[in-house]
Each structure stands twice: as structure tokens, then as C-alpha cells.
């Protein structure tokens, strides 16, 4: 640590809603006194348990709404004439998305979108952490947006809510834990662990993506929070992996070039995802003068109409990914589903509804892998395992979009239990990482974080002039 840097014990605690000073002065070591280390671990465990409880209830609410939406469509389809029946899911999903975006724009604009870039910016002292209002707004808004069929992920809300819980606990215990960013990072990691039942991947994500460096202090607190959060989640929800897949044998070395090639395809899909998502945000910015919530209503209506014809294809995408992992279907169907989900993901995120991109991009990866397996079987006349290709493609797409390959591989291992696929996942992630890097396409969270910081500066500038 440099001579002029303050020690951890003397770093001032940030005032509420102000950027946190001193994060760059963290010497990354564990507390030297045993009681300080014990206090940090106990508080981090408490933060993780809080994130686990909130995230577990959030997941239960999404499952209930997802089932209710599907049952509603089936009931309407059976009892209402088809020429008018489609209006019911269209109107209900439009209303849910409208309320979600209206709440976000009215009460807490910082809750729009994923929330992960916002947490990342707060940890790097570029933006102030959001106040406690984010908890009800992100919870209700996320449940309504994803429950209304928008293609958004549950991990964005759980990460931001977990980080907020860490911030609140840090403010309460500022004399015991003088560095607030440690608990924010721990809470955010626990939020991701709860979203996917993947504690190790969540701890790695904090280091690989949120901090972009290793800190023994933050990693130990995050790991404890992820463990306790996952324990609470499994008590509330279940102990099963998120995806159910058949066991695989070891992949022959001769097949690895095929996975490397698929990684290149995933890399181009990742570039298209990042470029189109930012373009969608800019496009929806042009409608900022519309009444609050209208952008959400338009996208919600489109999701409701799609739900009338294909209930499985809307929402977060978990059921669609499971379909791609379990079924060998024609490549034409998979490509069509891929294009539909791609468009729905772009518009869902662009309208400003609260929700993440992890789950939607994993669904896109599963569809890509299944289609690639079908194409490979057609060209080589050799049967392929679509589930294996789908899992590997999910990791590769995650890497190309987020640019966190270690997190992507471990995340898919924890979500599927496909440990024998670790080598092809690493190989495909390597080429998937190379494509956007060679094309000069930045990681999506870097772009979204810079966008949030720019909007915050513009807002402060307007307030200063008024």
C-alpha cells in the first residue's frame, strides 16, 4: 500500500447516497485482528442470509406468476373464442409491464434495467449507492416485468437488492465494518448466488466482473455471504440444480475443434447482442417524452401476444433453455426461436423495465447450441448430443457478452452439473472471448456502466442549472 493511502481502519464511511471514498485504498488483506475478521464474517453472513431470504421469495413469486400466466392462457384458449381471446393475455401483460416501468420511472429510475452496472459503478466510486427505496421498487417492478412475459432475468434484481441490503447493514454497523464497499460486494454476490443457486460462480463474478481485481477481504466476505444466501435459498425453494440434464461421459479430444468453432459463432452472437442492446436503449431514449410506463406497456403487449401462441417462449427463459437442453428438434425451429427471443430480449431491456440479461442470454445460448448440434449432425451424418452443445454454447455466449469466462464456465457447471463438459466449455469460451476482443466490442456491463454514469452526470448538470 502506498505511503499516502489511508489505512482500512481510518477510511471514512460514505454519507448516504454519496459516492464512497477510499475503495482504491483498500490494501486487500484480511483484518489483522481475529475479532475484526470474525465481526466481518458474521456481518457478511447476515447480509447473505438477508439476500437469500429476499431472493428466495422473489424467485417464488416469479414461479407463481409464470405458472399463473401459462394457466391463464390455457384457460382463455379453452373457454374464450380465439378471435377475441388473444386480447386477454395481451392486455394483462401490457398492464403488468406498464405498472413495472411506471414504478421504476416514478420512484427510483436507478432501478431500471439490470442493476449490476449500477452496483459495479458504486463499487468503483463513480456513482452513489441507491437508497433503501430500491428494495420495494426493484422487487415489485421485477416481479411484474418478468411475470408479464418480458425477456428479463431475475439475477439483475437480486444482485441490486443484495447490494442494497449490504449497504443498509453497512450503514447500521459503520463502526464495526468501516469499509462499506465490502458488504455491498458481498450482498451483490449473494444476490447472484441466490438467482442461480450457484455460490462459487457468484463469488468469482464479484472478483472477475464487479471489482476486476482480487481482494482477500472482499472475497472472504462474499464467499461467506454466498454460502449463507444459498443455504437460505435452498430452505425456501429447493436444493436442485436450475437445469435438469442427463449425465455425459468425457468428451473425446477429436470433438474439441467443433466446440472451438461453435465458440466463434457464439462470439459473433455476443457482439450482435451487445451492439443491438445498446441500440435498443438509444431507440427507446427517443420515447422519453412518452407518458411514464407506456414504453413498458407496448413491450408487455407484444409479450402477451406471443404468450398467446407460445407461452413457454416468454419470460425469463428458463423453461425455454430447459426445452433446448432436453429436446432434439429441427434446426429451423431453433433458429426461429432464437430470433424471436433475441428481439424480445432487446425490447424488454430497452424499455427500462427492471430485470437482468443473464437468464435471457443463457436461453439464447441454449437455442444456439441446440441449432448448432442439429447442423453438425446434418453435415457429418453423426448423431450429436444437443444438451452438451447447448450447455457449452451457454457458457460461450456468457463469455462473449459479459467477458467473464471463469464465471461463465463455473456458473454452467453449478447450474447443470455437467462437470465432464468443463474442457469443451473452456475451449469454446476461449474462442468466444477472442471474437469480440478482436472486433473491439467492449463487455456489455462496461458499456451499461458508462451509460449510467453519463446519465447521472447529465442529471446533476440539469439540477445544478435549475
CSV table of C-alpha atoms in Angstrom, one decimal:
chain,number,residue,atom,x,y,z
A,1,UNK,CA,0.0,0.0,0.0
A,2,UNK,CA,1.4,3.4,-0.9
A,3,UNK,CA,2.5,5.8,1.9
A,4,UNK,CA,-0.2,8.4,1.3
A,5,UNK,CA,-3.1,5.9,1.4
A,6,UNK,CA,-5.3,5.8,4.5
A,7,UNK,CA,-5.4,2.5,6.3
A,8,UNK,CA,-8.6,0.5,6.3
A,9,UNK,CA,-9.4,1.4,9.9
A,10,UNK,CA,-9.3,5.2,9.0
A,11,UNK,CA,-11.2,5.1,5.7
A,12,UNK,CA,-14.2,7.4,6.2
A,13,UNK,CA,-17.6,5.9,5.7
A,14,UNK,CA,-19.7,7.4,2.9
A,15,UNK,CA,-22.7,9.5,3.8
A,16,UNK,CA,-25.9,8.1,2.5
A,17,UNK,CA,-26.3,8.4,-1.3
A,18,UNK,CA,-22.8,9.8,-1.8
A,19,UNK,CA,-20.0,8.0,-3.7
A,20,UNK,CA,-17.9,6.0,-1.3
A,21,UNK,CA,-14.4,7.3,-0.8
A,22,UNK,CA,-11.4,5.1,-0.2
A,23,UNK,CA,-12.2,1.9,-2.2
A,24,UNK,CA,-9.0,2.3,-4.1
A,25,UNK,CA,-7.1,2.5,-0.9
A,26,UNK,CA,-8.2,-1.0,0.2
A,27,UNK,CA,-5.0,-3.0,0.8
A,28,UNK,CA,-6.9,-6.2,0.0
A,29,UNK,CA,-5.7,-8.0,3.1
A,30,UNK,CA,-7.9,-9.7,5.7
A,31,UNK,CA,-8.3,-7.8,9.0
A,32,UNK,CA,-5.2,-8.4,11.1
A,33,UNK,CA,-7.1,-8.8,14.5
A,34,UNK,CA,-9.1,-12.0,14.9
A,35,UNK,CA,-12.1,-10.2,16.3
A,36,UNK,CA,-12.2,-7.8,13.4
A,37,UNK,CA,-12.1,-10.8,11.0
A,38,UNK,CA,-14.8,-12.6,13.0
A,39,UNK,CA,-17.0,-9.5,13.0
A,40,UNK,CA,-16.7,-9.1,9.2
A,41,UNK,CA,-17.6,-12.8,8.6
A,42,UNK,CA,-20.6,-12.7,11.0
A,43,UNK,CA,-21.9,-9.5,9.4
A,44,UNK,CA,-21.3,-10.8,5.9
A,45,UNK,CA,-23.2,-14.0,6.8
A,46,UNK,CA,-26.1,-11.8,8.0
A,47,UNK,CA,-26.1,-9.9,4.7
A,48,UNK,CA,-26.0,-13.1,2.7
A,49,UNK,CA,-29.0,-14.5,4.7
A,50,UNK,CA,-30.9,-11.4,4.1
A,51,UNK,CA,-30.2,-11.5,0.4
A,52,UNK,CA,-31.1,-15.2,0.4
A,53,UNK,CA,-34.5,-14.6,2.0
A,54,UNK,CA,-35.4,-11.7,-0.3
A,55,UNK,CA,-34.1,-13.5,-3.4
A,56,UNK,CA,-35.8,-16.7,-2.4
A,57,UNK,CA,-39.2,-15.0,-2.0
A,58,UNK,CA,-38.5,-13.2,-5.3
A,59,UNK,CA,-38.0,-16.5,-7.1
A,60,UNK,CA,-41.1,-18.0,-5.6
A,61,UNK,CA,-43.1,-15.0,-6.7
A,62,UNK,CA,-41.7,-15.3,-10.3
A,63,UNK,CA,-42.5,-19.1,-10.4
A,64,UNK,CA,-46.1,-18.4,-9.2
A,65,UNK,CA,-46.6,-15.6,-11.8
A,66,UNK,CA,-45.1,-17.7,-14.6
A,67,UNK,CA,-47.4,-20.6,-13.8
A,68,UNK,CA,-50.4,-18.3,-13.4
A,69,UNK,CA,-49.7,-16.7,-16.8
A,70,UNK,CA,-49.4,-20.1,-18.5
A,71,UNK,CA,-52.6,-21.4,-16.8
A,72,UNK,CA,-54.4,-18.2,-17.7
A,73,UNK,CA,-53.5,-18.6,-21.4
A,74,UNK,CA,-54.6,-22.2,-21.4
A,75,UNK,CA,-57.9,-21.3,-19.7
A,76,UNK,CA,-58.7,-18.5,-22.0
A,77,UNK,CA,-57.8,-20.6,-25.0
A,78,UNK,CA,-60.2,-23.3,-23.9
A,79,UNK,CA,-63.2,-21.1,-22.9
A,80,UNK,CA,-63.0,-17.9,-24.9
A,81,UNK,CA,-63.4,-17.6,-28.7
A,82,UNK,CA,-59.9,-17.4,-30.3
A,83,UNK,CA,-60.8,-14.3,-32.3
A,84,UNK,CA,-61.0,-12.3,-29.1
A,85,UNK,CA,-59.2,-14.5,-26.6
A,86,UNK,CA,-55.8,-13.1,-27.5
A,87,UNK,CA,-56.7,-9.7,-26.2
A,88,UNK,CA,-56.8,-11.0,-22.6
A,89,UNK,CA,-53.1,-12.1,-22.2
A,90,UNK,CA,-52.1,-9.1,-24.3
A,91,UNK,CA,-53.9,-6.6,-22.1
A,92,UNK,CA,-52.9,-8.3,-18.8
A,93,UNK,CA,-49.2,-8.4,-19.8
A,94,UNK,CA,-49.3,-4.8,-21.0
A,95,UNK,CA,-50.8,-3.7,-17.7
A,96,UNK,CA,-48.2,-5.5,-15.6
A,97,UNK,CA,-45.3,-4.1,-17.7
A,98,UNK,CA,-46.9,-0.7,-17.6
A,99,UNK,CA,-47.0,-0.7,-13.8
A,100,UNK,CA,-43.5,-2.0,-13.5
A,101,UNK,CA,-42.0,0.7,-15.7
A,102,UNK,CA,-44.2,3.4,-14.2
A,103,UNK,CA,-43.0,2.5,-10.7
A,104,UNK,CA,-39.4,2.5,-11.8
A,105,UNK,CA,-39.6,5.8,-13.6
A,106,UNK,CA,-41.6,7.5,-10.8
A,107,UNK,CA,-40.0,6.2,-7.6
A,108,UNK,CA,-36.4,5.1,-8.5
A,109,UNK,CA,-35.1,5.5,-12.0
A,110,UNK,CA,-31.8,3.8,-10.8
A,111,UNK,CA,-33.7,0.5,-10.7
A,112,UNK,CA,-34.3,0.4,-14.4
A,113,UNK,CA,-32.6,-2.5,-16.3
A,114,UNK,CA,-30.2,-4.9,-14.7
A,115,UNK,CA,-28.8,-3.1,-11.7
A,116,UNK,CA,-25.4,-4.9,-12.0
A,117,UNK,CA,-23.8,-2.0,-13.8
A,118,UNK,CA,-25.1,0.3,-11.1
A,119,UNK,CA,-23.5,-1.8,-8.3
A,120,UNK,CA,-20.3,-2.0,-10.3
A,121,UNK,CA,-20.2,1.8,-10.6
A,122,UNK,CA,-20.9,2.3,-6.9
A,123,UNK,CA,-18.0,-0.1,-6.0
A,124,UNK,CA,-15.7,1.9,-8.2
A,125,UNK,CA,-16.8,5.1,-6.5
A,126,UNK,CA,-18.2,6.5,-9.8
A,127,UNK,CA,-21.9,6.5,-8.6
A,128,UNK,CA,-23.6,6.8,-5.3
A,129,UNK,CA,-25.3,3.6,-4.0
A,130,UNK,CA,-29.0,3.7,-4.3
A,131,UNK,CA,-31.1,4.2,-1.1
A,132,UNK,CA,-33.4,1.7,0.6
A,133,UNK,CA,-36.3,2.6,-1.7
A,134,UNK,CA,-34.7,0.3,-4.3
A,135,UNK,CA,-35.8,-2.8,-2.3
A,136,UNK,CA,-39.6,-2.5,-2.8
A,137,UNK,CA,-39.3,-0.9,-6.2
A,138,UNK,CA,-36.9,-3.5,-7.7
A,139,UNK,CA,-38.8,-6.3,-6.1
A,140,UNK,CA,-42.3,-5.3,-7.2
A,141,UNK,CA,-41.1,-4.0,-10.5
A,142,UNK,CA,-39.0,-7.1,-11.3
A,143,UNK,CA,-41.8,-9.4,-10.4
A,144,UNK,CA,-44.3,-7.5,-12.6
A,145,UNK,CA,-42.0,-7.1,-15.6
A,146,UNK,CA,-40.7,-10.7,-15.7
A,147,UNK,CA,-44.1,-12.1,-14.7
A,148,UNK,CA,-45.7,-10.1,-17.5
A,149,UNK,CA,-43.6,-12.1,-20.0
A,150,UNK,CA,-40.7,-9.7,-20.7
A,151,UNK,CA,-37.5,-11.5,-21.5
A,152,UNK,CA,-35.5,-10.4,-18.5
A,153,UNK,CA,-33.5,-12.2,-15.9
A,154,UNK,CA,-34.1,-12.5,-12.1
A,155,UNK,CA,-30.4,-12.0,-11.4
A,156,UNK,CA,-30.3,-8.3,-12.0
A,157,UNK,CA,-32.9,-7.5,-9.3
A,158,UNK,CA,-31.4,-10.0,-6.8
A,159,UNK,CA,-27.9,-8.6,-7.3
A,160,UNK,CA,-29.0,-5.0,-6.8
A,161,UNK,CA,-31.3,-5.8,-3.9
A,162,UNK,CA,-28.5,-7.9,-2.3
A,163,UNK,CA,-26.0,-5.0,-2.7
A,164,UNK,CA,-28.6,-2.6,-1.2
A,165,UNK,CA,-29.0,-4.9,1.8
A,166,UNK,CA,-25.2,-4.8,2.2
A,167,UNK,CA,-25.2,-1.0,2.0
A,168,UNK,CA,-28.0,-0.7,4.6
A,169,UNK,CA,-26.3,-3.1,7.1
A,170,UNK,CA,-23.0,-1.3,6.5
A,171,UNK,CA,-24.7,2.0,7.5
A,172,UNK,CA,-26.0,0.4,10.6
A,173,UNK,CA,-22.7,-1.1,11.6
A,174,UNK,CA,-20.3,1.5,10.3
A,175,UNK,CA,-18.2,1.5,13.4
A,176,UNK,CA,-17.7,-2.3,13.2
A,177,UNK,CA,-17.2,-2.5,9.4
A,178,UNK,CA,-15.6,0.8,8.3
A,179,UNK,CA,-15.4,-0.1,4.6
A,180,UNK,CA,-18.9,-0.1,3.2
A,181,UNK,CA,-18.0,-1.5,-0.2
A,182,UNK,CA,-17.1,-4.9,1.2
A,183,UNK,CA,-20.7,-5.5,2.3
A,184,UNK,CA,-22.1,-4.1,-0.9
A,185,UNK,CA,-19.9,-6.6,-2.9
A,186,UNK,CA,-20.8,-9.4,-0.5
A,187,UNK,CA,-24.5,-8.7,-0.8
A,188,UNK,CA,-24.4,-8.4,-4.6
A,189,UNK,CA,-22.5,-11.7,-4.8
A,190,UNK,CA,-25.1,-13.4,-2.5
A,191,UNK,CA,-27.8,-12.0,-4.8
A,192,UNK,CA,-26.3,-13.7,-7.8
A,193,UNK,CA,-25.8,-16.9,-5.9
A,194,UNK,CA,-29.5,-16.9,-5.0
A,195,UNK,CA,-30.6,-16.1,-8.5
A,196,UNK,CA,-28.9,-19.3,-10.0
A,197,UNK,CA,-28.2,-21.5,-6.9
A,198,UNK,CA,-24.5,-21.0,-7.8
A,199,UNK,CA,-22.5,-19.7,-4.8
A,200,UNK,CA,-19.0,-20.3,-6.3
A,201,UNK,CA,-19.7,-18.7,-9.6
A,202,UNK,CA,-21.2,-15.7,-7.7
A,203,UNK,CA,-18.1,-15.2,-5.6
A,204,UNK,CA,-16.0,-15.4,-8.8
A,205,UNK,CA,-18.2,-12.9,-10.6
A,206,UNK,CA,-17.6,-10.3,-7.8
A,207,UNK,CA,-13.9,-10.6,-8.4
A,208,UNK,CA,-13.9,-11.0,-12.1
A,209,UNK,CA,-16.5,-8.5,-13.1
A,210,UNK,CA,-17.5,-6.2,-10.3
A,211,UNK,CA,-14.1,-5.4,-8.9
A,212,UNK,CA,-11.8,-6.5,-11.8
A,213,UNK,CA,-9.2,-7.5,-9.2
A,214,UNK,CA,-8.7,-9.9,-6.3
A,215,UNK,CA,-9.2,-8.8,-2.7
A,216,UNK,CA,-8.9,-11.3,0.1
A,217,UNK,CA,-11.1,-9.2,2.3
A,218,UNK,CA,-13.9,-8.8,-0.2
A,219,UNK,CA,-13.6,-12.4,-1.5
A,220,UNK,CA,-13.8,-14.0,2.0
A,221,UNK,CA,-16.8,-11.8,2.9
A,222,UNK,CA,-18.5,-12.5,-0.4
A,223,UNK,CA,-17.9,-16.3,-0.1
A,224,UNK,CA,-19.5,-16.4,3.3
A,225,UNK,CA,-22.4,-14.3,2.1
A,226,UNK,CA,-22.9,-16.5,-0.9
A,227,UNK,CA,-22.9,-19.7,1.2
A,228,UNK,CA,-25.4,-18.4,3.7
A,229,UNK,CA,-27.6,-16.9,1.0
A,230,UNK,CA,-27.6,-20.2,-0.9
A,231,UNK,CA,-28.5,-22.1,2.3
A,232,UNK,CA,-31.4,-19.8,2.9
A,233,UNK,CA,-32.5,-20.1,-0.7
A,234,UNK,CA,-32.5,-23.9,-0.6
A,235,UNK,CA,-34.6,-23.8,2.5
A,236,UNK,CA,-37.1,-21.5,0.8
A,237,UNK,CA,-37.1,-23.0,-2.7
A,238,UNK,CA,-35.2,-26.3,-3.3
A,239,UNK,CA,-31.8,-28.0,-3.4
A,240,UNK,CA,-32.0,-29.0,-7.1
A,241,UNK,CA,-29.8,-27.5,-9.9
A,242,UNK,CA,-31.6,-25.0,-12.1
A,243,UNK,CA,-31.5,-27.2,-15.2
A,244,UNK,CA,-32.1,-30.9,-15.4
A,245,UNK,CA,-29.7,-32.6,-17.8
A,246,UNK,CA,-28.6,-36.2,-18.5
A,247,UNK,CA,-25.1,-37.2,-17.4
A,248,UNK,CA,-22.3,-37.0,-20.0
A,249,UNK,CA,-19.2,-39.1,-20.5
A,250,UNK,CA,-15.8,-37.5,-21.2
A,251,UNK,CA,-15.7,-35.6,-24.5
A,252,UNK,CA,-13.3,-37.1,-27.0
A,253,UNK,CA,-10.4,-34.8,-27.9
A,254,UNK,CA,-11.3,-35.1,-31.6
A,255,UNK,CA,-14.5,-33.3,-31.0
A,256,UNK,CA,-12.9,-30.2,-29.4
A,257,UNK,CA,-12.3,-28.4,-32.8
A,258,UNK,CA,-16.1,-28.5,-33.3
A,259,UNK,CA,-16.7,-26.8,-30.0
A,260,UNK,CA,-14.0,-24.2,-30.8
A,261,UNK,CA,-15.9,-23.4,-34.0
A,262,UNK,CA,-19.1,-23.1,-32.1
A,263,UNK,CA,-17.4,-20.7,-29.7
A,264,UNK,CA,-16.6,-18.4,-32.7
A,265,UNK,CA,-20.3,-18.5,-33.7
A,266,UNK,CA,-21.2,-17.6,-30.1
A,267,UNK,CA,-18.7,-14.8,-30.2
A,268,UNK,CA,-20.4,-13.2,-33.2
A,269,UNK,CA,-23.8,-13.7,-31.5
A,270,UNK,CA,-22.3,-11.9,-28.4
A,271,UNK,CA,-21.2,-9.0,-30.5
A,272,UNK,CA,-24.6,-8.7,-32.1
A,273,UNK,CA,-26.2,-8.9,-28.6
A,274,UNK,CA,-24.1,-6.1,-27.2
A,275,UNK,CA,-24.4,-3.8,-30.2
A,276,UNK,CA,-28.2,-4.3,-30.5
A,277,UNK,CA,-28.9,-3.9,-26.8
A,278,UNK,CA,-27.2,-0.5,-26.8
A,279,UNK,CA,-29.0,0.5,-30.0
A,280,UNK,CA,-32.3,-0.6,-28.4
A,281,UNK,CA,-31.6,1.6,-25.4
A,282,UNK,CA,-30.9,4.6,-27.6
A,283,UNK,CA,-34.0,3.9,-29.6
A,284,UNK,CA,-36.2,3.9,-26.5
A,285,UNK,CA,-34.5,7.0,-25.3
A,286,UNK,CA,-36.2,8.8,-28.2
A,287,UNK,CA,-39.5,8.0,-26.5
A,288,UNK,CA,-38.6,9.5,-23.1
A,289,UNK,CA,-41.3,12.2,-23.5
A,290,UNK,CA,-44.0,9.5,-23.7
A,291,UNK,CA,-46.1,9.2,-20.5
A,292,UNK,CA,-44.5,7.1,-17.8
A,293,UNK,CA,-45.0,3.4,-18.2
A,294,UNK,CA,-46.1,3.5,-21.9
A,295,UNK,CA,-42.9,2.0,-23.2
A,296,UNK,CA,-43.3,-0.9,-20.9
A,297,UNK,CA,-47.0,-1.4,-21.9
A,298,UNK,CA,-46.0,-1.6,-25.6
A,299,UNK,CA,-43.4,-4.3,-25.0
A,300,UNK,CA,-45.7,-6.0,-22.5
A,301,UNK,CA,-48.5,-6.2,-25.1
A,302,UNK,CA,-46.1,-7.8,-27.6
A,303,UNK,CA,-45.0,-10.3,-24.9
A,304,UNK,CA,-48.6,-11.1,-24.1
A,305,UNK,CA,-49.5,-11.6,-27.7
A,306,UNK,CA,-46.5,-14.0,-28.1
A,307,UNK,CA,-47.7,-15.8,-24.9
A,308,UNK,CA,-51.0,-16.5,-26.6
A,309,UNK,CA,-49.3,-18.5,-29.3
A,310,UNK,CA,-46.2,-19.8,-27.4
A,311,UNK,CA,-46.5,-19.5,-23.5
A,312,UNK,CA,-43.1,-21.2,-23.0
A,313,UNK,CA,-41.2,-18.6,-25.1
A,314,UNK,CA,-41.8,-15.6,-22.9
A,315,UNK,CA,-40.5,-14.6,-19.5
A,316,UNK,CA,-37.0,-15.1,-18.2
A,317,UNK,CA,-36.3,-18.0,-20.5
A,318,UNK,CA,-35.6,-20.8,-18.0
A,319,UNK,CA,-38.3,-23.1,-19.5
A,320,UNK,CA,-37.1,-22.3,-23.0
A,321,UNK,CA,-33.5,-23.1,-22.1
A,322,UNK,CA,-34.6,-26.4,-20.5
A,323,UNK,CA,-36.5,-27.2,-23.7
A,324,UNK,CA,-33.3,-26.7,-25.7
A,325,UNK,CA,-31.4,-28.8,-23.3
A,326,UNK,CA,-33.9,-31.7,-23.4
A,327,UNK,CA,-35.2,-31.9,-27.0
A,328,UNK,CA,-33.7,-32.6,-30.4
A,329,UNK,CA,-35.8,-30.6,-32.8
A,330,UNK,CA,-35.4,-29.2,-36.3
A,331,UNK,CA,-32.8,-26.5,-36.8
A,332,UNK,CA,-35.4,-24.2,-38.4
A,333,UNK,CA,-37.5,-24.1,-35.3
A,334,UNK,CA,-34.4,-23.4,-33.1
A,335,UNK,CA,-33.3,-20.6,-35.4
A,336,UNK,CA,-36.8,-19.1,-35.4
A,337,UNK,CA,-37.0,-19.3,-31.6
A,338,UNK,CA,-33.5,-17.7,-31.4
A,339,UNK,CA,-34.6,-14.7,-33.5
A,340,UNK,CA,-37.8,-14.2,-31.6
A,341,UNK,CA,-36.1,-14.4,-28.2
A,342,UNK,CA,-33.4,-12.1,-29.4
A,343,UNK,CA,-35.9,-9.4,-30.4
A,344,UNK,CA,-37.9,-9.8,-27.2
A,345,UNK,CA,-34.8,-9.5,-25.1
A,346,UNK,CA,-33.7,-6.3,-26.8
A,347,UNK,CA,-37.1,-4.6,-26.5
A,348,UNK,CA,-37.7,-5.8,-22.9
A,349,UNK,CA,-34.4,-4.4,-21.7
A,350,UNK,CA,-34.6,-1.3,-23.8
A,351,UNK,CA,-38.0,-0.2,-22.4
A,352,UNK,CA,-36.4,0.4,-19.0
A,353,UNK,CA,-38.2,-2.4,-17.0
A,354,UNK,CA,-36.2,-3.8,-14.1
A,355,UNK,CA,-34.6,-7.1,-14.9
A,356,UNK,CA,-31.3,-8.7,-15.9
A,357,UNK,CA,-29.7,-10.1,-19.0
A,358,UNK,CA,-28.1,-13.3,-17.6
A,359,UNK,CA,-31.1,-15.6,-17.9
A,360,UNK,CA,-32.1,-14.3,-21.4
A,361,UNK,CA,-28.6,-14.7,-22.8
A,362,UNK,CA,-28.3,-18.2,-21.4
A,363,UNK,CA,-31.6,-19.1,-23.2
A,364,UNK,CA,-30.1,-17.7,-26.4
A,365,UNK,CA,-27.0,-19.8,-25.8
A,366,UNK,CA,-29.0,-22.9,-25.3
A,367,UNK,CA,-31.0,-22.3,-28.5
A,368,UNK,CA,-27.8,-21.6,-30.4
A,369,UNK,CA,-26.2,-24.8,-29.1
A,370,UNK,CA,-29.2,-27.0,-30.0
A,371,UNK,CA,-29.3,-25.5,-33.5
A,372,UNK,CA,-25.5,-26.0,-33.9
A,373,UNK,CA,-25.9,-29.6,-32.8
A,374,UNK,CA,-28.6,-30.2,-35.5
A,375,UNK,CA,-26.4,-28.5,-38.1
A,376,UNK,CA,-23.4,-30.6,-37.1
A,377,UNK,CA,-25.5,-33.9,-37.3
A,378,UNK,CA,-26.8,-32.9,-40.7
A,379,UNK,CA,-23.3,-32.1,-42.2
A,380,UNK,CA,-21.4,-35.1,-40.6
A,381,UNK,CA,-24.3,-37.6,-40.5
A,382,UNK,CA,-23.1,-38.4,-37.0
A,383,UNK,CA,-25.6,-38.2,-34.1
A,384,UNK,CA,-24.9,-35.4,-31.6
A,385,UNK,CA,-26.0,-34.7,-28.1
A,386,UNK,CA,-27.9,-31.4,-28.2
A,387,UNK,CA,-27.8,-30.9,-24.5
A,388,UNK,CA,-24.0,-31.0,-24.4
A,389,UNK,CA,-23.8,-28.4,-27.2
A,390,UNK,CA,-26.4,-26.3,-25.6
A,391,UNK,CA,-24.5,-26.2,-22.2
A,392,UNK,CA,-21.2,-25.3,-23.9
A,393,UNK,CA,-22.9,-22.7,-26.0
A,394,UNK,CA,-24.5,-21.1,-22.9
A,395,UNK,CA,-21.0,-20.7,-21.3
A,396,UNK,CA,-19.6,-19.4,-24.6
A,397,UNK,CA,-22.4,-16.8,-25.1
A,398,UNK,CA,-22.0,-15.7,-21.5
A,399,UNK,CA,-18.2,-15.2,-22.1
A,400,UNK,CA,-18.6,-13.3,-25.3
A,401,UNK,CA,-21.2,-10.9,-23.9
A,402,UNK,CA,-20.0,-10.4,-20.3
A,403,UNK,CA,-16.3,-11.2,-20.9
A,404,UNK,CA,-16.0,-13.2,-17.6
A,405,UNK,CA,-15.0,-16.7,-18.8
A,406,UNK,CA,-14.2,-18.2,-15.5
A,407,UNK,CA,-17.6,-17.1,-14.0
A,408,UNK,CA,-19.4,-18.4,-17.1
A,409,UNK,CA,-17.8,-21.9,-17.0
A,410,UNK,CA,-18.4,-22.3,-13.3
A,411,UNK,CA,-21.9,-20.9,-13.5
A,412,UNK,CA,-22.9,-23.5,-16.0
A,413,UNK,CA,-21.2,-26.3,-14.1
A,414,UNK,CA,-23.2,-25.4,-11.0
A,415,UNK,CA,-26.5,-24.9,-12.9
A,416,UNK,CA,-26.3,-28.1,-14.8
A,417,UNK,CA,-23.9,-30.5,-13.0
A,418,UNK,CA,-22.2,-31.1,-16.4
A,419,UNK,CA,-18.7,-31.4,-14.9
A,420,UNK,CA,-17.4,-33.6,-17.7
A,421,UNK,CA,-18.1,-30.8,-20.2
A,422,UNK,CA,-15.5,-28.5,-18.5
A,423,UNK,CA,-12.9,-28.9,-21.2
A,424,UNK,CA,-15.2,-28.1,-24.2
A,425,UNK,CA,-16.7,-25.2,-22.2
A,426,UNK,CA,-13.2,-23.7,-21.7
A,427,UNK,CA,-12.3,-24.3,-25.3
A,428,UNK,CA,-15.5,-22.7,-26.6
A,429,UNK,CA,-15.2,-19.8,-24.2
A,430,UNK,CA,-11.7,-19.1,-25.4
A,431,UNK,CA,-12.8,-18.5,-29.0
A,432,UNK,CA,-16.0,-16.8,-27.9
A,433,UNK,CA,-13.8,-14.4,-25.9
A,434,UNK,CA,-11.5,-13.7,-28.8
A,435,UNK,CA,-14.1,-12.7,-31.3
A,436,UNK,CA,-15.4,-9.5,-29.6
A,437,UNK,CA,-12.0,-8.6,-28.4
A,438,UNK,CA,-10.6,-8.7,-31.9
A,439,UNK,CA,-13.5,-6.8,-33.2
A,440,UNK,CA,-13.1,-4.1,-30.5
A,441,UNK,CA,-16.5,-4.7,-28.9
A,442,UNK,CA,-16.5,-3.8,-25.2
A,443,UNK,CA,-18.1,-6.0,-22.5
A,444,UNK,CA,-21.8,-5.2,-22.1
A,445,UNK,CA,-21.6,-4.2,-18.4
A,446,UNK,CA,-18.8,-1.8,-19.1
A,447,UNK,CA,-20.9,-0.1,-21.7
A,448,UNK,CA,-24.0,-0.1,-19.5
A,449,UNK,CA,-22.0,1.3,-16.5
A,450,UNK,CA,-20.6,4.1,-18.7
A,451,UNK,CA,-24.2,4.8,-19.8
A,452,UNK,CA,-25.4,5.0,-16.2
A,453,UNK,CA,-22.5,7.3,-15.3
A,454,UNK,CA,-23.2,9.6,-18.2
A,455,UNK,CA,-26.9,9.8,-17.4
A,456,UNK,CA,-26.1,10.6,-13.7
A,457,UNK,CA,-23.8,13.5,-14.8
A,458,UNK,CA,-26.4,14.9,-17.1
A,459,UNK,CA,-29.0,14.7,-14.3
A,460,UNK,CA,-26.7,16.5,-11.8
A,461,UNK,CA,-25.9,19.1,-14.5
A,462,UNK,CA,-29.6,19.8,-15.1
A,463,UNK,CA,-30.2,20.1,-11.3
A,464,UNK,CA,-27.2,22.5,-11.0
A,465,UNK,CA,-28.6,24.8,-13.7
A,466,UNK,CA,-32.1,24.8,-12.3
